Short mmCIF file of C-alpha atoms in Angstrom, two decimals:
data_model
loop_
_atom_site.label_atom_id
_atom_site.label_comp_id
_atom_site.label_asym_id
_atom_site.label_seq_id
_atom_site.Cartn_x
_atom_site.Cartn_y
_atom_site.Cartn_z
CA UNK A 268 -15.35 7.57 12.30
CA UNK A 269 -14.42 8.46 9.09
CA UNK A 270 -12.81 8.67 6.20
CA UNK A 271 -10.86 11.70 5.96
CA UNK A 272 -7.49 13.52 3.50
CA UNK A 273 -4.68 13.93 5.31
CA UNK A 274 -4.09 17.81 5.34
CA UNK A 275 -2.62 19.26 8.91
CA UNK A 276 -6.25 20.50 9.74
CA UNK A 277 -6.42 17.10 10.53
CA UNK A 278 -3.82 17.43 13.50
CA UNK A 279 -5.04 16.20 17.40
CA UNK A 280 -7.20 14.30 15.09
CA UNK A 281 -7.69 10.69 16.73
CA UNK A 282 -6.97 7.50 14.26
CA UNK A 283 -10.18 4.91 14.64
CA UNK A 284 -8.12 2.19 12.27
CA UNK A 285 -4.63 1.48 12.48
CA UNK A 286 -2.07 2.24 10.31
CA UNK A 287 -1.02 -1.08 7.86
CA UNK A 288 2.77 -1.21 6.47
CA UNK A 289 4.41 -3.84 3.39
CA UNK A 290 3.95 -6.59 6.13
CA UNK A 291 0.61 -6.44 6.75
CA UNK A 292 1.66 -4.78 10.18
CA UNK A 293 0.71 -2.71 12.33
CA UNK A 294 2.64 1.46 11.77
CA UNK A 295 0.66 3.64 13.78
CA UNK A 296 -2.58 2.10 15.79
CA UNK A 297 -6.46 3.27 16.51
CA UNK A 298 -6.56 6.12 19.50
CA UNK A 299 -2.89 7.40 18.71
CA UNK A 300 -3.13 11.50 18.39
CA UNK A 301 -2.45 12.50 15.22
CA UNK A 302 0.61 15.05 15.23
CA UNK A 303 2.16 18.14 12.80
CA UNK A 304 5.18 15.71 12.12
CA UNK A 305 3.08 12.54 12.17
CA UNK A 306 0.63 13.84 8.96
CA UNK A 307 3.97 14.99 6.71
CA UNK A 308 5.27 11.76 8.10
CA UNK A 309 2.50 10.06 6.90
CA UNK A 310 1.74 11.51 3.80
CA UNK A 311 5.44 11.14 3.35
CA UNK A 312 5.26 7.17 2.86
CA UNK A 313 1.77 7.63 0.73
CA UNK A 314 -0.72 6.78 3.17
CA UNK A 315 -4.33 9.96 1.38
CA UNK A 316 -7.07 9.10 4.24
CA UNK A 317 -7.05 8.59 7.17
CA UNK A 318 -10.33 7.07 9.50
CA UNK A 319 -10.32 9.64 12.36
CA UNK A 320 -12.46 9.73 15.38
CA UNK A 321 -15.43 12.63 15.35
CA UNK A 322 -18.01 13.02 17.98
CA UNK A 323 -20.21 13.68 14.83
CA UNK A 324 -20.23 10.43 13.62
CA UNK A 325 -19.46 8.37 16.28
CA UNK A 326 -22.69 5.99 15.75
CA UNK A 327 -21.38 5.34 12.92
CA UNK A 328 -19.64 1.54 12.45
CA UNK A 329 -17.13 0.59 9.33
CA UNK A 330 -17.05 -2.85 8.59
CA UNK A 331 -14.28 -4.17 5.90
CA UNK A 332 -15.34 -7.31 4.39
CA UNK A 333 -12.95 -9.31 6.59
CA UNK A 334 -11.83 -8.90 10.06
CA UNK A 335 -8.71 -6.32 10.75
CA UNK A 336 -6.67 -10.13 12.23
CA UNK A 337 -7.48 -11.58 8.79
CA UNK A 338 -6.25 -9.27 7.00
CA UNK A 339 -3.56 -8.69 8.77
CA UNK A 340 -2.00 -12.29 8.10
CA UNK A 341 -3.57 -12.51 4.15
CA UNK A 342 -0.78 -9.28 3.77
CA UNK A 343 1.71 -10.67 6.00
CA UNK A 344 1.67 -14.20 4.13
CA UNK A 345 1.63 -12.63 0.22
CA UNK A 346 4.24 -10.08 1.92
CA UNK A 347 6.09 -13.53 2.85
CA UNK A 348 5.29 -15.73 -0.06
CA UNK A 349 6.51 -13.65 -2.98
CA UNK A 350 9.18 -12.72 -0.30
CA UNK A 351 10.51 -17.08 -0.21
CA UNK A 352 10.06 -16.50 -4.48
CA UNK A 353 12.52 -14.43 -4.55
CA UNK A 354 15.14 -15.92 -2.79
CA UNK A 355 14.94 -18.74 -4.65
CA UNK A 356 14.96 -16.21 -8.02
CA UNK A 357 17.94 -15.09 -6.70
CA UNK A 358 20.42 -18.45 -6.80
CA UNK A 359 18.64 -21.36 -4.64
CA UNK A 360 17.78 -25.41 -6.82
CA UNK A 361 15.22 -25.54 -8.23
CA UNK A 362 14.71 -28.37 -5.68
CA UNK A 363 14.29 -26.29 -3.30
CA UNK A 364 11.26 -23.89 -4.22
CA UNK A 365 9.58 -22.61 -1.20
CA UNK A 366 6.39 -24.65 -0.95
CA UNK A 367 3.54 -21.84 -0.92
CA UNK A 368 0.82 -22.87 -2.11
CA UNK A 369 -0.32 -24.29 1.22
CA UNK A 370 0.03 -21.09 3.58
CA UNK A 371 -1.41 -19.63 1.03
CA UNK A 372 -4.74 -21.36 1.12
CA UNK A 373 -4.82 -21.71 4.34
CA UNK A 374 -4.87 -18.05 4.38
CA UNK A 375 -7.51 -17.48 1.64
CA UNK A 376 -9.54 -20.38 3.32
CA UNK A 377 -9.61 -17.08 6.82
CA UNK A 378 -10.82 -14.30 3.58
CA UNK A 379 -13.40 -16.90 2.41
CA UNK A 380 -15.07 -17.67 6.01
CA UNK A 381 -15.54 -13.74 6.79
CA UNK A 382 -16.41 -13.00 3.43
CA UNK A 383 -19.36 -15.62 3.88
CA UNK A 384 -20.37 -14.61 7.52
CA UNK A 385 -19.88 -10.68 6.32
CA UNK A 386 -23.22 -9.95 5.33
CA UNK A 387 -23.92 -6.60 5.24
CA UNK A 388 -24.33 -6.13 1.86
CA UNK A 389 -21.89 -3.87 -0.02
CA UNK A 390 -18.50 -5.02 -0.50
CA UNK A 391 -15.75 -2.39 1.62
CA UNK A 392 -12.31 -2.47 2.16
CA UNK A 393 -11.51 -0.03 5.16
CA UNK A 394 -7.74 -1.14 5.40
CA UNK A 395 -4.95 2.08 4.99
CA UNK A 396 -1.73 2.03 4.69
CA UNK A 397 1.83 2.73 3.13
CA UNK A 398 2.18 2.80 -0.81
CA UNK A 399 4.83 0.52 -0.40
CA UNK A 400 3.42 -2.01 0.16
CA UNK A 401 0.53 -1.54 -2.34
CA UNK A 402 1.91 -5.25 -4.20
CA UNK A 403 0.73 -7.26 -1.18
CA UNK A 404 -2.04 -5.47 0.21
CA UNK A 405 -3.78 -4.99 -3.51
CA UNK A 406 -2.96 -8.54 -3.60
CA UNK A 407 -5.33 -9.23 -0.76
CA UNK A 408 -7.79 -6.55 -1.83
CA UNK A 409 -8.20 -8.35 -5.14
CA UNK A 410 -8.87 -11.73 -3.90
CA UNK A 411 -11.50 -10.27 -1.52
CA UNK A 412 -13.14 -8.53 -4.26
CA UNK A 413 -12.25 -11.55 -6.90
CA UNK A 414 -13.73 -14.36 -4.13
CA UNK A 415 -16.64 -12.08 -3.53
CA UNK A 416 -17.80 -12.07 -7.37
CA UNK A 417 -17.96 -16.22 -6.87
CA UNK A 418 -19.96 -15.56 -4.06
CA UNK A 419 -22.08 -13.64 -5.96
CA UNK A 420 -22.17 -16.05 -9.10
CA UNK A 421 -22.90 -19.03 -7.05
CA UNK A 422 -19.19 -21.07 -6.48
CA UNK A 423 -18.78 -24.06 -5.36
CA UNK A 424 -15.81 -24.84 -3.16
CA UNK A 425 -13.30 -25.82 -5.36
CA UNK A 426 -13.68 -23.21 -7.53
CA UNK A 427 -13.68 -20.53 -5.51
CA UNK A 428 -9.92 -21.82 -4.24
CA UNK A 429 -9.00 -21.71 -7.63
CA UNK A 430 -9.55 -18.00 -8.46
CA UNK A 431 -8.87 -16.85 -4.76
CA UNK A 432 -5.79 -18.41 -4.84
CA UNK A 433 -4.60 -17.84 -8.30
CA UNK A 434 -5.34 -14.12 -7.40
CA UNK A 435 -3.82 -13.64 -4.26
CA UNK A 436 -1.19 -14.25 -6.63
CA UNK A 437 -2.06 -13.15 -9.27
CA UNK A 438 0.42 -10.06 -9.82
CA UNK A 439 3.80 -12.53 -8.13
CA UNK A 440 5.33 -12.14 -11.18
CA UNK A 441 5.98 -8.59 -10.41
CA UNK A 442 9.10 -10.05 -7.64
CA UNK A 443 11.13 -10.94 -10.81
CA UNK A 444 10.43 -7.56 -12.16
CA UNK A 445 13.22 -4.45 -11.47
CA UNK A 446 12.39 -2.66 -8.02
CA UNK A 447 13.53 0.65 -9.88
CA UNK A 448 10.15 -0.31 -12.38
CA UNK A 449 8.30 -1.44 -10.42
CA UNK A 450 8.40 1.44 -8.87
CA UNK A 451 8.09 4.19 -10.97
CA UNK A 452 6.84 7.49 -10.89
CA UNK A 453 6.32 8.10 -13.72
CA UNK A 454 5.38 6.94 -17.30
CA UNK A 455 7.44 3.51 -18.22
CA UNK A 456 9.65 3.86 -21.41
CA UNK A 457 8.37 1.29 -24.40
CA UNK A 458 10.82 -0.95 -23.25
CA UNK A 459 10.19 -0.56 -19.54
CA UNK A 460 6.75 -1.52 -20.48
CA UNK A 461 7.56 -4.21 -22.66
CA UNK A 462 10.33 -5.52 -19.24
CA UNK A 463 6.90 -5.22 -17.07
CA UNK A 464 4.94 -7.01 -19.24
CA UNK A 465 6.35 -10.10 -18.40
CA UNK A 466 5.02 -10.70 -14.86
CA UNK A 467 2.47 -12.20 -16.12
CA UNK A 468 3.88 -14.68 -18.07
CA UNK A 469 6.76 -14.97 -15.05
CA UNK A 470 3.70 -15.02 -12.58
CA UNK A 471 2.44 -18.39 -14.09
CA UNK A 472 6.14 -19.86 -14.61
CA UNK A 473 6.06 -19.46 -11.36
CA UNK A 474 2.82 -20.73 -10.38
CA UNK A 475 2.38 -23.82 -12.58
CA UNK A 476 5.09 -25.59 -10.80
CA UNK A 477 4.55 -24.96 -7.02
CA UNK A 478 2.08 -28.46 -5.62
CA UNK A 479 -1.01 -27.00 -3.93
CA UNK A 480 -1.91 -25.10 -6.56
CA UNK A 481 -3.72 -26.08 -9.53
CA UNK A 482 -3.04 -25.12 -12.77
CA UNK A 483 -6.98 -23.03 -13.55
CA UNK A 484 -4.88 -20.80 -10.88
CA UNK A 485 -1.28 -20.34 -12.00
CA UNK A 486 -3.48 -19.24 -15.69
CA UNK A 487 -4.67 -16.07 -13.55
CA UNK A 488 -1.38 -14.84 -13.71
CA UNK A 489 -1.02 -15.81 -16.61
CA UNK A 490 -4.44 -14.12 -18.34
CA UNK A 491 -5.28 -10.99 -15.94
CA UNK A 492 -3.93 -8.40 -18.31
CA UNK A 493 -5.67 -10.13 -21.32
CA UNK A 494 -9.67 -7.87 -22.03
CA UNK A 495 -12.88 -9.23 -24.21
CA UNK A 496 -11.89 -7.27 -27.45
CA UNK A 497 -7.92 -9.20 -27.50
CA UNK A 498 -6.46 -5.99 -26.86
CA UNK A 499 -4.78 -6.98 -23.75
CA UNK A 500 -1.61 -9.00 -23.00
CA UNK A 501 0.38 -11.20 -23.06
CA UNK A 502 -1.73 -13.51 -25.48
CA UNK A 503 -4.20 -11.35 -27.05
CA UNK A 504 -6.70 -13.53 -25.62
CA UNK A 505 -10.93 -11.94 -26.31
CA UNK A 506 -13.36 -13.39 -25.22
CA UNK A 507 -14.18 -16.76 -24.42
CA UNK A 508 -10.27 -17.60 -25.04
CA UNK A 509 -10.06 -16.14 -21.07
CA UNK A 510 -10.90 -18.17 -18.06
CA UNK A 511 -13.54 -16.64 -16.54
CA UNK A 512 -12.13 -16.95 -13.89
CA UNK A 513 -9.23 -14.45 -15.51
CA UNK A 514 -11.57 -12.00 -16.82
CA UNK A 515 -13.25 -11.10 -12.37
CA UNK A 516 -9.45 -11.58 -11.39
CA UNK A 517 -8.26 -8.86 -14.12
CA UNK A 518 -11.33 -6.40 -13.28
CA UNK A 519 -10.70 -6.32 -9.63
CA UNK A 520 -7.05 -5.40 -10.77
CA UNK A 521 -8.17 -2.57 -12.26
CA UNK A 522 -10.51 -1.72 -10.00
CA UNK A 523 -7.79 -1.70 -6.76
CA UNK A 524 -5.43 -0.27 -8.62
CA UNK A 525 -7.30 2.67 -9.58
CA UNK A 526 -8.43 3.45 -5.74
CA UNK A 527 -5.49 3.57 -4.53
CA UNK A 528 -1.97 5.84 -4.58
CA UNK A 529 0.65 4.16 -6.98
CA UNK A 530 4.14 6.35 -6.51
CA UNK A 531 2.43 8.13 -9.81
CA UNK A 532 -0.47 10.00 -9.45
CA UNK A 533 -3.43 9.83 -6.53
CA UNK A 534 -6.66 7.58 -5.31
CA UNK A 535 -9.58 7.04 -7.76
CA UNK A 536 -12.69 7.59 -5.89
CA UNK A 537 -13.93 4.99 -6.25
CA UNK A 538 -17.13 5.46 -8.10
CA UNK A 539 -14.12 7.38 -10.39
CA UNK A 540 -12.97 4.35 -10.84
CA UNK A 541 -16.35 2.29 -10.92
CA UNK A 542 -17.12 5.08 -14.05
CA UNK A 543 -14.01 3.35 -15.28
CA UNK A 544 -14.84 -0.51 -15.51
CA UNK A 545 -18.25 0.74 -16.54
CA UNK A 546 -16.95 2.19 -19.22
CA UNK A 547 -14.48 -0.75 -20.09
CA UNK A 548 -17.51 -3.19 -20.68
CA UNK A 549 -18.05 -4.71 -23.36
CA UNK A 550 -14.71 -4.04 -25.10
CA UNK A 551 -12.00 -4.42 -22.52
CA UNK A 552 -14.78 -6.65 -19.38
CA UNK A 553 -17.50 -9.09 -19.59
CA UNK A 554 -20.75 -6.52 -19.37
CA UNK A 555 -22.22 -9.66 -17.27
CA UNK A 556 -19.53 -9.83 -15.02
CA UNK A 557 -19.13 -5.79 -14.45
CA UNK A 558 -22.73 -5.48 -13.69
CA UNK A 559 -22.76 -8.03 -11.01
CA UNK A 560 -18.94 -6.10 -10.02
CA UNK A 561 -21.19 -2.56 -9.81
CA UNK A 562 -24.34 -4.66 -7.76
CA UNK A 563 -22.19 -6.54 -4.91
CA UNK A 564 -18.95 -3.36 -4.69
CA UNK A 565 -19.78 0.29 -2.19
CA UNK A 566 -19.14 3.08 -4.98
CA UNK A 567 -18.60 5.12 -1.75
CA UNK A 568 -17.45 3.70 1.47
CA UNK A 569 -19.61 3.75 4.40
CA UNK A 570 -17.41 6.51 6.47
CA UNK A 571 -16.27 8.23 3.52
CA UNK A 572 -16.37 12.36 3.54
CA UNK A 573 -18.32 13.95 0.09
CA UNK A 574 -18.48 17.37 -1.42
CA UNK A 575 -22.43 17.63 -2.11
CA UNK A 576 -23.66 19.65 -5.04
CA UNK A 577 -24.59 22.31 -2.92
CA UNK A 578 -21.39 22.36 -1.65
CA UNK A 579 -22.35 21.26 1.65
CA UNK A 580 -19.78 18.47 3.72
CA UNK A 581 -21.56 15.04 4.48
CA UNK A 582 -20.21 11.89 5.52
CA UNK A 583 -21.93 8.85 4.50
CA UNK A 584 -23.88 7.18 6.90
CA UNK A 585 -25.17 3.51 5.19
CA UNK A 586 -25.67 2.64 1.69
CA UNK A 587 -28.34 1.33 -1.02
CA UNK A 588 -27.99 -1.87 -3.25
CA UNK A 589 -30.46 -0.85 -5.04
CA UNK A 590 -28.47 3.08 -5.52
CA UNK A 591 -25.56 3.15 -5.13
CA UNK A 592 -25.11 6.23 -5.88
CA UNK A 593 -26.63 7.57 -3.85
CA UNK A 594 -26.06 6.09 -0.48
CA UNK A 595 -27.16 8.00 3.46
CA UNK A 596 -25.42 10.91 4.20
CA UNK A 597 -24.89 13.25 7.34
CA UNK A 598 -24.67 17.10 7.06
CA UNK A 599 -21.57 18.31 8.39
CA UNK A 600 -21.48 21.62 7.65
CA UNK A 601 -23.63 24.51 5.81
CA UNK A 602 -22.66 24.96 2.16
CA UNK A 603 -20.91 27.52 3.65
CA UNK A 604 -18.00 26.10 5.31
CA UNK A 605 -19.62 26.21 8.31
CA UNK A 606 -19.53 23.87 11.35
CA UNK A 607 -23.56 22.42 11.98
CA UNK A 608 -22.69 21.83 15.89
CA UNK A 609 -25.92 19.01 15.13
CA UNK A 610 -25.72 17.16 12.14
CA UNK A 611 -28.53 15.32 10.27
CA UNK A 612 -28.66 12.89 7.80
CA UNK A 613 -30.92 13.49 4.02
CA UNK A 614 -31.53 10.18 2.49
CA UNK A 615 -30.15 10.80 -1.51
CA UNK A 616 -33.28 8.98 -3.15
CA UNK A 617 -35.03 10.61 -2.14
CA UNK A 618 -33.32 14.02 -2.57
CA UNK A 619 -33.17 14.11 -5.72
CA UNK A 620 -32.15 17.43 -6.52
CA UNK A 621 -28.34 16.94 -4.31
CA UNK A 622 -25.62 14.46 -5.13
CA UNK A 623 -22.25 13.44 -3.90
CA UNK A 624 -19.45 15.36 -6.73
CA UNK A 625 -15.71 14.93 -4.83
CA UNK A 626 -14.61 14.18 -1.91
CA UNK A 627 -13.77 15.80 1.09
CA UNK A 628 -11.75 16.48 4.52
#
């Protein structure tokens, strides 16, 4: 299979991985033949890429960081937890607040178990979801990335759980932001941005009262928009004033947000988002964490269809952790765009004059 941008050229292609809705449920299942109408509808729902079957890439196995079952369960749990909090905030008595800590902690342990079992190397996020489900899928993806970094740092069970639970719920304060602002397609006005920024404080207040959620997990919601140089919010903390959990989640939050399609812009490519993170090291982010992040995240995910500087189209076959920007690729077309009936692999660590320049179909 391979990952390709949604376009009418995919008509008659077979979907290789499902498309999920905001609840983590399957909207379109694997094995479905794509029609023009279906592709148009998926584009309307904000889906920008799809995994499709391709005989030339049948041997490429795309492994998500966590299993499909774990991901769907995690998204559904985050969705239901946030929905319960919204309902309680709309008028339920404080004494009847929903207790979300147990379910969130349980689903996090499933994420942790999958990450510990996955020893394939660089972290690859391979889910496809509608733009309406961004908040919930984003929360799960940030938790996966943050937990992977926590494991790489050697965190123990207590620390990794505090980090992961905080990451899953870092944006829970967004449930109090009006939908017309949260999903606004254009730039925020100054007044709207000030309201949006309150989600960090709201999230902290919501979580610190929850049984089964530690105060440090609540502080992840409070501090994940603070930045190393003091330019963040809500308190303008800098350097060591920011807890390490929040530094990790803040960096993963930015990366995941950049690589996701939003109402107001297209998704950045993974290497473009990583370049932004690297450019912000020391000023915005902790340099040691940035370096660790770069070593653990797939810059060019396996299965991604790319274009080379030679005008040839290729698909990423395998990754080299030592040189993440120079993977092994399989050529699908020549420099004129002619389809190759017998594709062949090239190791970009050995072909130094060749490089990936863009994402292609």
